[in-house]
């Protein structure tokens, strides 16, 4: 390495800078009068005390009740609270924590300004924060009887800590007087992610303007916890329980808003972690919104979506009283099912309809059982093997249909040549052949349709299963996220800036599977030239789409397709005999075949169409 030396230009530059600094200090030095004034100020603030005691002088504000209906007093109150403290209240925070959750509550606004989960970290080993650095705001907005607007986020609350058994209780009061106040009450139990939260007023029945609503405003920006912000954002969503036990969600991909009634709880889900607000007295109406903050993949973006809730609160006898709960914790079925009476387990995205039912009641408990005694990656392989074996009768039916179609290929080709100038007649004769032989061209599609619920349920299971989060297998560091074997110095559209191996293996496996199924169909159905294109397109789509998806899902499809290929080879070599199938088809042709209503209707329609065609030619 070449040694760096100072040249004459550098020396001149340093001298000039030094001279400028000296001139600046000389021009801005304080005058004798300013020095004397500063000394007098310091002497005035000093307090002489005994050597044993350290004294810090602070201005003291005399405590007096403030009338919130007096606009002048209200302005003075806000000024006093902000600068000096009111009723011995000053700017500061109070901490609540147990062995799983840490909360920091600000005296100003009485709201949680930090919520940290103690037992979890992000992909880069940073603690999981659900609330931090001003990403959340909780505020009550109300109007006084003289039409002054109050926002509780601007008020200072007086904190009082107490203990009831093993429960920590934090009471925060924004006082008008000793008997008039607005109280936020937090109650935390050991080992619990659910924190009791009560909002109530005392002696403010003459302060609240009952003709104007008291609005609860709750906003939160979802903090990024995933390696891929787009992937995490896909499962960041506002979910809510309303109108009894109805569960609805806002859009997962774009901006959305709704006005709902009878809301029991609202969940701001941040993929594997959730912030949930519940209430015993259902919100009569709520205005909720979700704003997407992610436009493209980014390594530096911090937030995913911005959620907002506005809910009017009802007064009882002129006072406010709501018993609520805050849940800060994992979106994990094992944790959320502890709060069965609140129904929080419904906030987990299992999927809709029959797919969600299969995911929740079959795959989730089944995988939980297997992974309780096997490594998580091996458990996926074992579950895949069992699922494929259970689905093997469907695979057999599908392959049997393909084998029958293959046997009929020479006769279909003959009909194609015979009626090459009459497509309608060719279709009629082909249908007759299928009917006589006891073969249905749709029988190969039915097994595939039966597998769709399994496919979709697993599609939702792997990315949302908390049990898979940060569980490694082979080269995959996290089975709930994508694996990386190479980091690219550039980004490929729709693919990403990395190479995942499991999607490559899954794509190769599905290509060979398509060769065995679609390839055979191309031989038996020459009128379908696009099948070859589909055979190549499907693996390519999987390669691109699954590159940013959960590696556990790619592992499942890789193993699943391998098993399916082996099952089909076993059926072909040891179970099905094409000569016997051919003989059976020929026997079926000799037997009288009774048409069902659908077949008869189709035949009559085709014959009618043929007659009209002949008449048209004349």
Coordinates of C-alpha atoms in Angstrom, one line a residue:
X1 CA 0.0 0.0 0.0
X2 CA 1.3 3.4 -1.0
X3 CA 2.2 5.7 2.0
X4 CA 0.2 8.9 2.1
X5 CA 2.2 12.2 2.5
X6 CA 1.2 15.8 3.1
X7 CA 2.0 18.0 0.1
X8 CA 2.3 21.8 0.2
X9 CA -1.3 22.3 -0.9
X10 CA -2.6 20.3 2.1
X11 CA -0.4 22.3 4.5
X12 CA -1.7 25.6 3.1
X13 CA -5.3 24.4 3.4
X14 CA -4.9 23.4 7.1
X15 CA -3.4 26.8 7.9
X16 CA -6.2 28.7 6.2
X17 CA -8.9 26.6 8.1
X18 CA -7.1 27.2 11.4
X19 CA -6.9 31.0 10.7
X20 CA -10.7 31.1 9.9
X21 CA -11.5 29.3 13.1
X22 CA -9.4 31.8 15.2
X23 CA -11.1 34.8 13.5
X24 CA -14.6 33.3 14.2
X25 CA -13.9 32.7 17.9
X26 CA -12.5 36.2 18.3
X27 CA -15.6 37.8 16.6
X28 CA -18.1 35.7 18.7
X29 CA -16.5 35.9 22.2
X30 CA -18.9 37.2 24.9
X31 CA -18.6 40.8 26.1
X32 CA -17.8 41.6 29.7
X33 CA -21.4 42.6 30.3
X34 CA -22.6 39.2 29.1
X35 CA -20.1 37.3 31.3
X36 CA -21.3 39.2 34.4
X37 CA -25.0 38.6 33.6
X38 CA -24.3 34.8 33.2
X39 CA -22.5 34.7 36.6
X40 CA -25.4 36.5 38.3
X41 CA -27.8 34.0 36.8
X42 CA -25.8 31.0 38.1
X43 CA -25.4 32.5 41.6
X44 CA -29.2 33.0 41.7
X45 CA -30.0 29.4 40.9
X46 CA -27.4 27.9 43.4
X47 CA -28.7 26.5 46.7
X48 CA -26.3 26.0 49.6
X49 CA -26.8 22.7 51.4
X50 CA -25.0 20.4 53.8
X51 CA -22.1 18.4 52.3
X52 CA -23.9 15.1 53.0
X53 CA -26.8 16.0 50.7
X54 CA -26.9 16.6 46.9
X55 CA -29.3 19.3 45.9
X56 CA -30.7 20.0 42.4
X57 CA -32.7 23.2 42.2
X58 CA -36.0 22.9 40.3
X59 CA -38.8 25.4 39.9
X60 CA -41.9 24.4 41.9
X61 CA -45.4 24.9 40.7
X62 CA -48.1 25.2 43.3
X63 CA -50.7 22.5 42.8
X64 CA -54.3 23.7 42.3
X65 CA -57.3 22.1 40.7
X66 CA -57.9 23.1 37.1
X67 CA -61.3 23.7 35.6
X68 CA -61.3 22.1 32.2
X69 CA -64.3 24.2 31.3
X70 CA -62.3 27.3 31.7
X71 CA -60.5 27.9 28.4
X72 CA -57.9 30.2 30.0
X73 CA -57.2 27.7 32.8
X74 CA -57.0 24.9 30.3
X75 CA -54.3 26.7 28.3
X76 CA -52.3 27.4 31.5
X77 CA -52.9 23.8 32.5
X78 CA -51.4 22.5 29.3
X79 CA -48.5 24.9 29.6
X80 CA -47.8 23.9 33.2
X81 CA -48.0 20.2 32.5
X82 CA -45.6 20.5 29.6
X83 CA -43.0 22.5 31.4
X84 CA -43.1 22.0 35.2
X85 CA -45.4 19.1 36.1
X86 CA -48.9 19.1 37.6
X87 CA -50.0 17.5 40.9
X88 CA -46.4 16.2 41.2
X89 CA -46.6 14.8 37.6
X90 CA -43.6 15.3 35.3
X91 CA -42.5 14.0 32.0
X92 CA -41.4 10.5 32.4
X93 CA -42.3 6.8 31.9
X94 CA -43.4 3.8 33.9
X95 CA -42.3 0.3 33.1
X96 CA -44.4 -2.9 33.4
X97 CA -42.9 -6.2 32.6
X98 CA -43.1 -10.0 33.2
X99 CA -41.1 -12.9 31.9
X100 CA -42.5 -12.6 28.3
X101 CA -43.4 -8.9 27.8
X102 CA -41.9 -5.5 28.5
X103 CA -44.1 -2.3 28.3
X104 CA -43.1 1.3 28.8
X105 CA -46.0 3.7 29.4
X106 CA -45.5 7.5 29.0
X107 CA -47.0 9.8 31.5
X108 CA -47.9 12.1 28.6
X109 CA -51.0 10.6 27.1
X110 CA -50.9 7.5 29.4
X111 CA -50.1 5.4 26.3
X112 CA -47.7 2.5 25.6
X113 CA -44.6 3.9 23.8
X114 CA -42.7 0.6 23.8
X115 CA -43.8 -3.0 23.6
X116 CA -41.1 -5.6 23.4
X117 CA -41.4 -9.3 23.4
X118 CA -38.6 -10.8 25.5
X119 CA -38.4 -14.3 24.0
X120 CA -38.3 -13.5 20.3
X121 CA -35.9 -11.8 17.9
X122 CA -36.1 -10.7 14.2
X123 CA -34.3 -12.4 11.3
X124 CA -31.2 -10.3 12.1
X125 CA -31.3 -11.0 15.9
X126 CA -32.9 -7.6 16.9
X127 CA -35.6 -7.9 19.7
X128 CA -39.2 -7.9 18.5
X129 CA -40.8 -4.6 19.0
X130 CA -44.5 -4.1 18.3
X131 CA -44.5 -0.5 19.6
X132 CA -41.4 1.7 19.4
X133 CA -40.2 5.1 18.3
X134 CA -43.6 6.7 17.9
X135 CA -45.1 4.1 15.5
X136 CA -48.3 3.9 17.6
X137 CA -50.7 6.4 19.0
X138 CA -53.6 5.9 21.4
X139 CA -55.8 8.9 22.1
X140 CA -59.2 9.8 23.3
X141 CA -60.7 12.9 21.7
X142 CA -63.6 14.6 23.4
X143 CA -65.3 18.0 23.7
X144 CA -66.1 19.9 26.9
X145 CA -69.4 21.5 27.7
X146 CA -68.0 24.9 26.5
X147 CA -66.9 23.3 23.2
X148 CA -63.2 23.0 24.0
X149 CA -61.6 20.0 22.3
X150 CA -59.3 17.8 24.5
X151 CA -56.9 15.1 23.2
X152 CA -55.7 12.8 25.9
X153 CA -52.4 12.3 24.1
X154 CA -51.6 15.9 25.2
X155 CA -52.5 15.5 28.8
X156 CA -50.1 14.3 31.6
X157 CA -51.2 11.4 33.8
X158 CA -50.1 10.8 37.3
X159 CA -48.8 7.2 37.7
X160 CA -49.4 5.0 40.7
X161 CA -48.0 1.4 40.9
X162 CA -49.6 -1.2 43.2
X163 CA -49.6 -5.0 43.6
X164 CA -52.6 -7.3 43.9
X165 CA -51.3 -10.8 44.5
X166 CA -49.0 -11.6 41.6
X167 CA -50.6 -8.9 39.4
X168 CA -49.0 -5.6 38.7
X169 CA -51.4 -2.6 38.5
X170 CA -50.5 0.7 37.0
X171 CA -53.1 3.5 37.5
X172 CA -52.6 6.7 35.5
X173 CA -54.8 9.6 36.3
X174 CA -55.2 12.9 34.4
X175 CA -56.6 15.0 37.3
X176 CA -58.8 17.9 37.3
X177 CA -58.9 17.6 41.1
X178 CA -58.5 14.9 43.6
X179 CA -62.1 13.7 42.9
X180 CA -62.2 14.5 39.2
X181 CA -60.0 12.6 36.8
X182 CA -59.7 10.4 33.7
X183 CA -58.0 7.1 34.5
X184 CA -56.1 4.5 32.4
X185 CA -55.5 1.3 34.4
X186 CA -53.1 -1.4 33.2
X187 CA -53.0 -4.8 34.8
X188 CA -50.2 -7.3 34.0
X189 CA -50.0 -10.9 35.1
X190 CA -46.8 -13.1 35.1
X191 CA -46.1 -15.0 31.9
X192 CA -49.1 -13.3 30.1
X193 CA -49.2 -11.4 26.8
X194 CA -52.6 -10.1 27.6
X195 CA -52.7 -6.9 29.6
X196 CA -55.9 -5.6 31.2
X197 CA -56.7 -2.1 30.2
X198 CA -59.5 0.0 31.8
X199 CA -60.6 3.4 30.7
X200 CA -62.9 5.3 33.1
X201 CA -63.7 8.7 34.3
X202 CA -64.6 10.0 37.8
X203 CA -66.5 13.2 38.4
X204 CA -66.3 14.4 34.8
X205 CA -70.1 14.1 34.1
X206 CA -70.2 17.9 34.0
X207 CA -67.2 18.2 31.8
X208 CA -68.0 15.9 28.8
X209 CA -70.2 17.4 26.2
X210 CA -72.7 14.5 25.7
X211 CA -73.9 16.0 22.4
X212 CA -70.4 15.4 20.9
X213 CA -68.8 11.9 20.6
X214 CA -65.9 10.7 22.6
X215 CA -63.7 9.1 20.0
X216 CA -61.1 6.4 20.6
X217 CA -58.3 6.9 18.0
X218 CA -55.7 4.1 17.6
X219 CA -53.1 4.1 15.0
X220 CA -50.1 1.9 14.4
X221 CA -47.5 1.4 11.7
X222 CA -46.4 -2.3 11.4
X223 CA -42.7 -2.7 12.2
X224 CA -40.7 -4.9 9.8
X225 CA -39.6 -8.2 11.3
X226 CA -38.9 -10.2 8.1
X227 CA -35.9 -10.6 5.9
X228 CA -38.2 -9.7 2.9
X229 CA -40.4 -6.8 3.6
X230 CA -42.7 -7.7 0.8
X231 CA -43.1 -11.2 2.1
X232 CA -43.8 -10.0 5.6
X233 CA -46.2 -7.4 4.3
X234 CA -48.3 -10.1 2.5
X235 CA -49.3 -11.4 6.0
X236 CA -49.6 -8.0 7.7
X237 CA -53.3 -7.3 7.9
X238 CA -56.1 -5.7 10.0
X239 CA -58.5 -8.4 11.2
X240 CA -61.6 -7.8 13.3
X241 CA -64.5 -9.6 15.0
X242 CA -67.9 -7.9 14.4
X243 CA -71.6 -8.6 14.3
X244 CA -71.5 -11.6 16.6
X245 CA -68.7 -14.0 15.6
X246 CA -68.1 -12.7 12.1
X247 CA -64.4 -12.4 11.2
X248 CA -63.4 -10.0 8.4
X249 CA -60.2 -8.5 7.1
X250 CA -59.0 -5.5 5.2
X251 CA -57.0 -5.8 2.0
X252 CA -53.6 -7.5 2.3
X253 CA -52.2 -5.8 -0.8
X254 CA -53.6 -2.3 -1.1
X255 CA -55.3 0.5 0.7
X256 CA -58.6 -0.3 2.2
X257 CA -61.2 1.1 4.6
X258 CA -64.5 0.0 6.2
X259 CA -67.2 1.2 8.5
X260 CA -68.4 -1.7 10.7
X261 CA -70.8 -2.2 13.7
X262 CA -70.7 -4.2 16.9
X263 CA -67.0 -4.8 17.0
X264 CA -65.6 -7.1 19.7
X265 CA -61.8 -6.9 18.9
X266 CA -59.4 -5.5 16.4
X267 CA -56.1 -7.1 15.5
X268 CA -53.2 -5.3 13.8
X269 CA -51.3 -8.4 12.7
X270 CA -47.7 -8.0 11.8
X271 CA -47.2 -11.5 10.2
X272 CA -46.1 -13.7 13.2
X273 CA -46.9 -11.1 15.8
X274 CA -50.0 -9.1 16.7
X275 CA -51.3 -6.1 18.6
X276 CA -54.9 -6.7 19.5
X277 CA -57.4 -4.5 21.3
X278 CA -60.5 -6.2 22.8
X279 CA -63.4 -4.7 24.7
X280 CA -66.1 -6.1 26.9
X281 CA -68.5 -3.4 25.8
X282 CA -68.5 -3.8 22.0
X283 CA -67.8 -0.8 19.9
X284 CA -71.1 0.2 18.4
X285 CA -69.4 1.5 15.2
X286 CA -65.8 1.7 14.0
X287 CA -64.1 3.4 11.1
X288 CA -61.0 1.3 10.2
X289 CA -58.4 1.7 7.5
X290 CA -55.3 0.1 6.2
X291 CA -52.6 1.9 4.1
X292 CA -50.0 -0.1 2.3
X293 CA -46.5 1.4 2.8
X294 CA -44.5 -1.1 0.7
X295 CA -44.2 -0.5 -3.0
X296 CA -41.1 -2.6 -3.7
X297 CA -38.6 -4.9 -2.1
X298 CA -36.2 -2.9 0.2
X299 CA -33.5 -3.8 2.7
X300 CA -33.9 -0.5 4.6
X301 CA -37.6 0.2 4.8
X302 CA -38.9 -0.1 8.4
X303 CA -42.7 -0.2 8.2
X304 CA -45.2 -2.4 6.3
X305 CA -48.7 -1.0 6.7
X306 CA -50.4 1.8 8.6
X307 CA -53.6 0.8 10.5
X308 CA -56.1 3.2 11.9
X309 CA -59.2 2.8 14.1
X310 CA -61.8 5.5 15.1
X311 CA -64.5 4.2 17.5
X312 CA -67.0 6.4 19.4
X313 CA -67.3 5.5 23.1
X314 CA -70.6 5.7 24.9
X315 CA -71.2 7.4 28.2
X316 CA -73.1 5.9 31.1
X317 CA -74.6 8.4 33.5
X318 CA -72.3 11.1 32.0
X319 CA -69.2 9.0 32.9
X320 CA -66.9 6.8 30.8
X321 CA -66.3 3.2 31.7
X322 CA -64.7 0.6 29.3
X323 CA -62.9 -2.7 30.3
X324 CA -60.5 -3.6 27.5
X325 CA -57.4 -5.7 26.9
X326 CA -54.2 -5.2 25.1
X327 CA -52.6 -8.3 23.5
X328 CA -48.9 -7.9 22.5
X329 CA -47.6 -11.3 21.5
X330 CA -47.1 -14.0 18.9
X331 CA -49.8 -15.0 16.3
X332 CA -49.4 -18.5 17.6
X333 CA -52.3 -20.9 18.1
X334 CA -50.7 -22.4 21.2
X335 CA -50.8 -18.9 22.8
X336 CA -54.0 -17.5 21.4
X337 CA -56.1 -20.5 22.3
X338 CA -55.5 -19.6 26.0
X339 CA -57.9 -16.7 25.4
X340 CA -60.8 -18.9 24.1
X341 CA -63.4 -16.6 25.7
X342 CA -62.1 -13.7 23.6
X343 CA -61.9 -15.7 20.4
X344 CA -58.4 -14.3 19.5
X345 CA -57.4 -17.5 17.8
X346 CA -59.7 -16.5 14.9
X347 CA -57.2 -13.8 14.1
X348 CA -54.7 -16.4 12.7
X349 CA -54.9 -16.5 8.8
X350 CA -55.8 -20.1 8.2
X351 CA -57.5 -19.4 4.9
X352 CA -61.2 -19.2 4.0
X353 CA -63.9 -21.9 3.9
X354 CA -63.0 -25.6 3.7
X355 CA -59.4 -24.7 3.1
X356 CA -59.1 -22.9 6.4
X357 CA -60.9 -25.7 8.2
X358 CA -58.4 -28.3 6.8
X359 CA -55.5 -26.0 7.8
X360 CA -56.8 -25.4 11.3
X361 CA -58.1 -28.8 12.3
X362 CA -56.0 -31.2 10.3
X363 CA -52.5 -29.8 9.3
X364 CA -51.9 -27.5 12.3
X365 CA -52.5 -30.1 15.0
X366 CA -51.0 -33.0 12.9
X367 CA -47.8 -31.1 12.2
X368 CA -47.6 -30.0 15.9
X369 CA -47.8 -33.6 16.9
X370 CA -45.1 -34.8 14.5
X371 CA -42.7 -31.9 15.3
X372 CA -43.0 -32.6 19.0
X373 CA -40.7 -35.6 18.6
X374 CA -39.0 -35.0 15.2
X375 CA -36.8 -32.1 13.9
X376 CA -39.0 -29.6 12.1
X377 CA -37.6 -30.2 8.6
X378 CA -37.9 -34.0 9.0
X379 CA -41.4 -33.5 10.3
X380 CA -42.4 -31.7 7.1
X381 CA -41.0 -34.7 5.1
X382 CA -42.9 -37.2 7.2
X383 CA -46.1 -35.2 7.0
X384 CA -45.6 -35.0 3.2
X385 CA -45.2 -38.8 2.9
X386 CA -48.3 -39.5 5.0
X387 CA -50.4 -37.0 3.0
X388 CA -49.3 -38.4 -0.3
X389 CA -49.9 -42.0 0.8
X390 CA -53.4 -41.0 1.9
X391 CA -53.9 -39.3 -1.5
X392 CA -52.5 -42.3 -3.5
X393 CA -56.0 -43.7 -4.3
X394 CA -56.7 -40.4 -6.1
X395 CA -53.3 -40.7 -7.9
X396 CA -54.2 -44.2 -8.9
X397 CA -57.6 -43.1 -10.4
X398 CA -55.9 -40.3 -12.3
X399 CA -53.2 -42.6 -13.7
X400 CA -55.8 -45.3 -14.6
X401 CA -57.7 -42.7 -16.6
X402 CA -54.6 -41.7 -18.4
X403 CA -53.7 -45.4 -19.2
X404 CA -57.2 -46.0 -20.6
X405 CA -56.9 -42.9 -22.8
X406 CA -53.5 -44.1 -24.0
X407 CA -54.9 -47.5 -25.0
X408 CA -57.7 -45.8 -26.9
X409 CA -55.2 -43.6 -28.8
X410 CA -55.1 -45.7 -32.0
X411 CA -58.9 -45.7 -32.3
X412 CA -59.1 -41.9 -31.6
X413 CA -56.4 -41.3 -34.2
X414 CA -58.5 -43.4 -36.7
X415 CA -61.6 -41.4 -36.0
X416 CA -59.6 -38.2 -36.4
X417 CA -58.5 -39.2 -39.9
X418 CA -61.9 -40.6 -40.9
X419 CA -63.8 -37.4 -39.9
X420 CA -61.0 -34.8 -40.4
X421 CA -63.4 -32.7 -42.5
X422 CA -66.3 -33.0 -40.1
X423 CA -65.4 -31.8 -36.6
X424 CA -69.0 -32.3 -35.3
X425 CA -69.2 -35.9 -36.5
X426 CA -65.7 -36.7 -35.2
X427 CA -66.8 -35.4 -31.7
X428 CA -69.9 -37.5 -31.8
X429 CA -68.1 -40.7 -32.7
X430 CA -65.4 -40.0 -30.1
X431 CA -68.0 -39.6 -27.4
X432 CA -69.6 -42.9 -28.5
X433 CA -66.2 -44.6 -28.3
X434 CA -65.7 -43.2 -24.8
X435 CA -69.1 -44.3 -23.7
X436 CA -68.8 -47.9 -25.1
X437 CA -65.3 -48.3 -23.6
X438 CA -66.4 -46.9 -20.2
X439 CA -63.9 -44.1 -20.3
X440 CA -64.4 -40.5 -19.3
X441 CA -62.0 -37.8 -20.5
X442 CA -62.9 -35.8 -17.4
X443 CA -62.0 -38.6 -15.0
X444 CA -58.4 -37.4 -15.0
X445 CA -59.5 -33.9 -13.9
X446 CA -61.6 -34.9 -11.0
X447 CA -58.7 -36.3 -8.9
X448 CA -56.8 -33.1 -9.5
X449 CA -59.8 -31.0 -8.3
X450 CA -60.0 -33.2 -5.2
X451 CA -56.5 -32.2 -4.3
X452 CA -57.1 -28.5 -4.6
X453 CA -58.3 -28.1 -1.0
X454 CA -55.1 -29.8 0.2
X455 CA -52.9 -27.7 -2.0
X456 CA -54.4 -24.4 -0.9
X457 CA -54.5 -25.3 2.8
X458 CA -50.8 -26.1 2.7
X459 CA -50.2 -22.9 0.8
X460 CA -51.5 -21.0 3.8
X461 CA -50.1 -23.3 6.4
X462 CA -46.4 -23.0 5.8
X463 CA -46.0 -19.2 5.6
X464 CA -48.2 -18.6 8.6
X465 CA -47.3 -21.5 11.0
X466 CA -45.6 -20.0 14.0
X467 CA -44.2 -23.4 14.8
X468 CA -41.9 -23.1 11.7
X469 CA -40.7 -19.6 12.4
X470 CA -36.8 -19.5 12.6
X471 CA -36.6 -23.3 12.5
X472 CA -33.7 -24.4 10.3
X473 CA -33.2 -27.4 8.1
X474 CA -30.2 -28.2 5.9
X475 CA -29.2 -24.9 4.3
X476 CA -32.5 -23.1 5.1
X477 CA -32.1 -20.9 8.1
X478 CA -35.9 -20.3 8.5
X479 CA -38.5 -22.7 7.2
X480 CA -41.1 -20.0 7.3
X481 CA -39.1 -17.8 5.0
X482 CA -37.1 -18.3 1.8
X483 CA -33.7 -20.1 1.8
X484 CA -30.7 -18.4 0.2
X485 CA -27.7 -20.2 -1.4
X486 CA -26.5 -17.2 -3.4
X487 CA -27.0 -13.5 -3.1
X488 CA -27.2 -11.7 -6.4
X489 CA -25.6 -8.2 -7.0
X490 CA -28.8 -7.2 -8.9
X491 CA -32.5 -7.8 -8.7
X492 CA -34.4 -9.8 -11.3
X493 CA -38.0 -8.7 -11.8
X494 CA -40.5 -11.1 -10.1
X495 CA -37.6 -13.3 -9.0
X496 CA -35.6 -11.2 -6.5
X497 CA -32.0 -10.6 -5.6
X498 CA -31.2 -14.1 -4.3
X499 CA -31.3 -17.7 -5.4
X500 CA -33.3 -20.2 -3.3
X501 CA -32.5 -23.9 -3.8
X502 CA -35.7 -25.6 -2.6
X503 CA -37.8 -23.9 -5.3
X504 CA -35.3 -25.1 -7.9
X505 CA -35.6 -28.6 -6.7
X506 CA -39.4 -28.4 -6.5
X507 CA -39.4 -27.0 -10.1
X508 CA -37.3 -29.9 -11.4
X509 CA -39.5 -32.4 -9.7
X510 CA -42.7 -30.8 -11.1
X511 CA -41.2 -30.8 -14.6
X512 CA -40.6 -34.6 -14.5
X513 CA -44.1 -35.0 -13.1
X514 CA -45.6 -33.0 -15.9
X515 CA -43.5 -35.0 -18.4
X516 CA -45.2 -38.2 -17.1
X517 CA -48.7 -36.7 -17.1
X518 CA -49.0 -33.8 -19.5
X519 CA -46.6 -35.5 -21.9
X520 CA -48.8 -38.6 -22.1
X521 CA -51.8 -36.4 -22.6
X522 CA -50.1 -34.7 -25.5
X523 CA -49.7 -38.1 -27.2
X524 CA -53.3 -39.2 -26.6
X525 CA -54.8 -35.8 -27.5
X526 CA -53.0 -34.4 -30.5
X527 CA -55.4 -31.6 -30.9
X528 CA -54.0 -29.7 -27.9
X529 CA -50.7 -28.0 -29.1
X530 CA -50.5 -25.7 -26.0
X531 CA -50.0 -28.6 -23.6
X532 CA -46.2 -28.6 -24.3
X533 CA -46.1 -24.9 -23.5
X534 CA -47.9 -25.5 -20.2
X535 CA -45.5 -28.4 -19.4
X536 CA -42.6 -25.9 -19.5
X537 CA -44.4 -22.9 -18.1
X538 CA -45.6 -24.5 -14.8
X539 CA -42.1 -25.3 -13.4
X540 CA -40.9 -21.9 -14.5
X541 CA -43.8 -20.2 -12.7
X542 CA -43.1 -22.2 -9.6
X543 CA -39.4 -21.3 -9.7
X544 CA -40.1 -17.5 -9.9
X545 CA -43.1 -17.4 -7.5
X546 CA -41.6 -19.7 -4.7
X547 CA -38.2 -18.0 -4.7
X548 CA -39.5 -15.5 -2.2
X549 CA -41.9 -17.9 -0.4
X550 CA -41.5 -20.1 2.7
X551 CA -38.8 -22.7 2.1
X552 CA -41.0 -25.2 4.1
X553 CA -43.6 -25.0 1.3
X554 CA -41.0 -25.5 -1.4
X555 CA -39.6 -28.5 0.6
X556 CA -43.1 -29.9 0.8
X557 CA -43.8 -29.6 -3.0
X558 CA -40.4 -31.1 -3.8
X559 CA -40.9 -34.1 -1.6
X560 CA -44.6 -34.4 -2.7
X561 CA -43.8 -34.5 -6.4
X562 CA -41.0 -37.0 -5.9
X563 CA -43.3 -39.3 -4.0
X564 CA -46.0 -38.8 -6.7
X565 CA -43.5 -39.8 -9.4
X566 CA -42.5 -42.9 -7.5
X567 CA -46.1 -43.8 -6.9
X568 CA -47.0 -43.4 -10.6
X569 CA -43.9 -45.5 -11.6
X570 CA -45.0 -48.2 -9.1
X571 CA -48.5 -48.2 -10.5
X572 CA -47.3 -48.4 -14.0
X573 CA -44.8 -51.2 -13.4
X574 CA -46.5 -53.4 -10.8
X575 CA -50.2 -52.6 -10.7
X576 CA -51.6 -51.6 -14.1
X577 CA -51.4 -53.9 -17.1
X578 CA -52.1 -52.0 -20.3
X579 CA -52.9 -55.3 -22.1
X580 CA -55.6 -56.2 -19.5
X581 CA -56.9 -52.6 -19.7
X582 CA -57.2 -53.0 -23.5
X583 CA -59.0 -56.3 -23.2
X584 CA -61.4 -54.9 -20.6
X585 CA -62.1 -51.9 -22.9
X586 CA -62.9 -54.2 -25.8
X587 CA -65.1 -56.3 -23.6
X588 CA -67.0 -53.1 -22.5
X589 CA -67.6 -52.3 -26.1
X590 CA -69.5 -55.5 -26.7
X591 CA -71.8 -54.9 -23.7
X592 CA -74.9 -52.8 -24.2
X593 CA -74.3 -49.4 -22.6
X594 CA -77.2 -47.5 -21.1
X595 CA -77.0 -43.8 -21.5
X596 CA -77.5 -41.6 -18.6
X597 CA -79.6 -38.4 -18.9
X598 CA -76.5 -36.2 -19.4
X599 CA -75.1 -38.4 -22.1
X600 CA -78.4 -38.7 -23.9
X601 CA -78.9 -34.9 -23.7
X602 CA -75.4 -34.3 -25.1
X603 CA -76.0 -36.8 -27.9
X604 CA -79.3 -35.2 -28.9
X605 CA -77.8 -31.7 -28.9
X606 CA -75.0 -32.9 -31.1
X607 CA -77.3 -34.7 -33.5
X608 CA -79.5 -31.6 -33.7
X609 CA -76.5 -29.5 -34.5
X610 CA -75.5 -31.9 -37.2
X611 CA -78.9 -31.8 -38.8
X612 CA -79.0 -28.0 -38.8
X613 CA -75.5 -28.1 -40.4
X614 CA -76.7 -30.4 -43.2
X615 CA -79.8 -28.2 -43.8
X616 CA -77.6 -25.2 -44.0
X617 CA -75.5 -26.9 -46.7
X618 CA -78.6 -27.5 -48.8

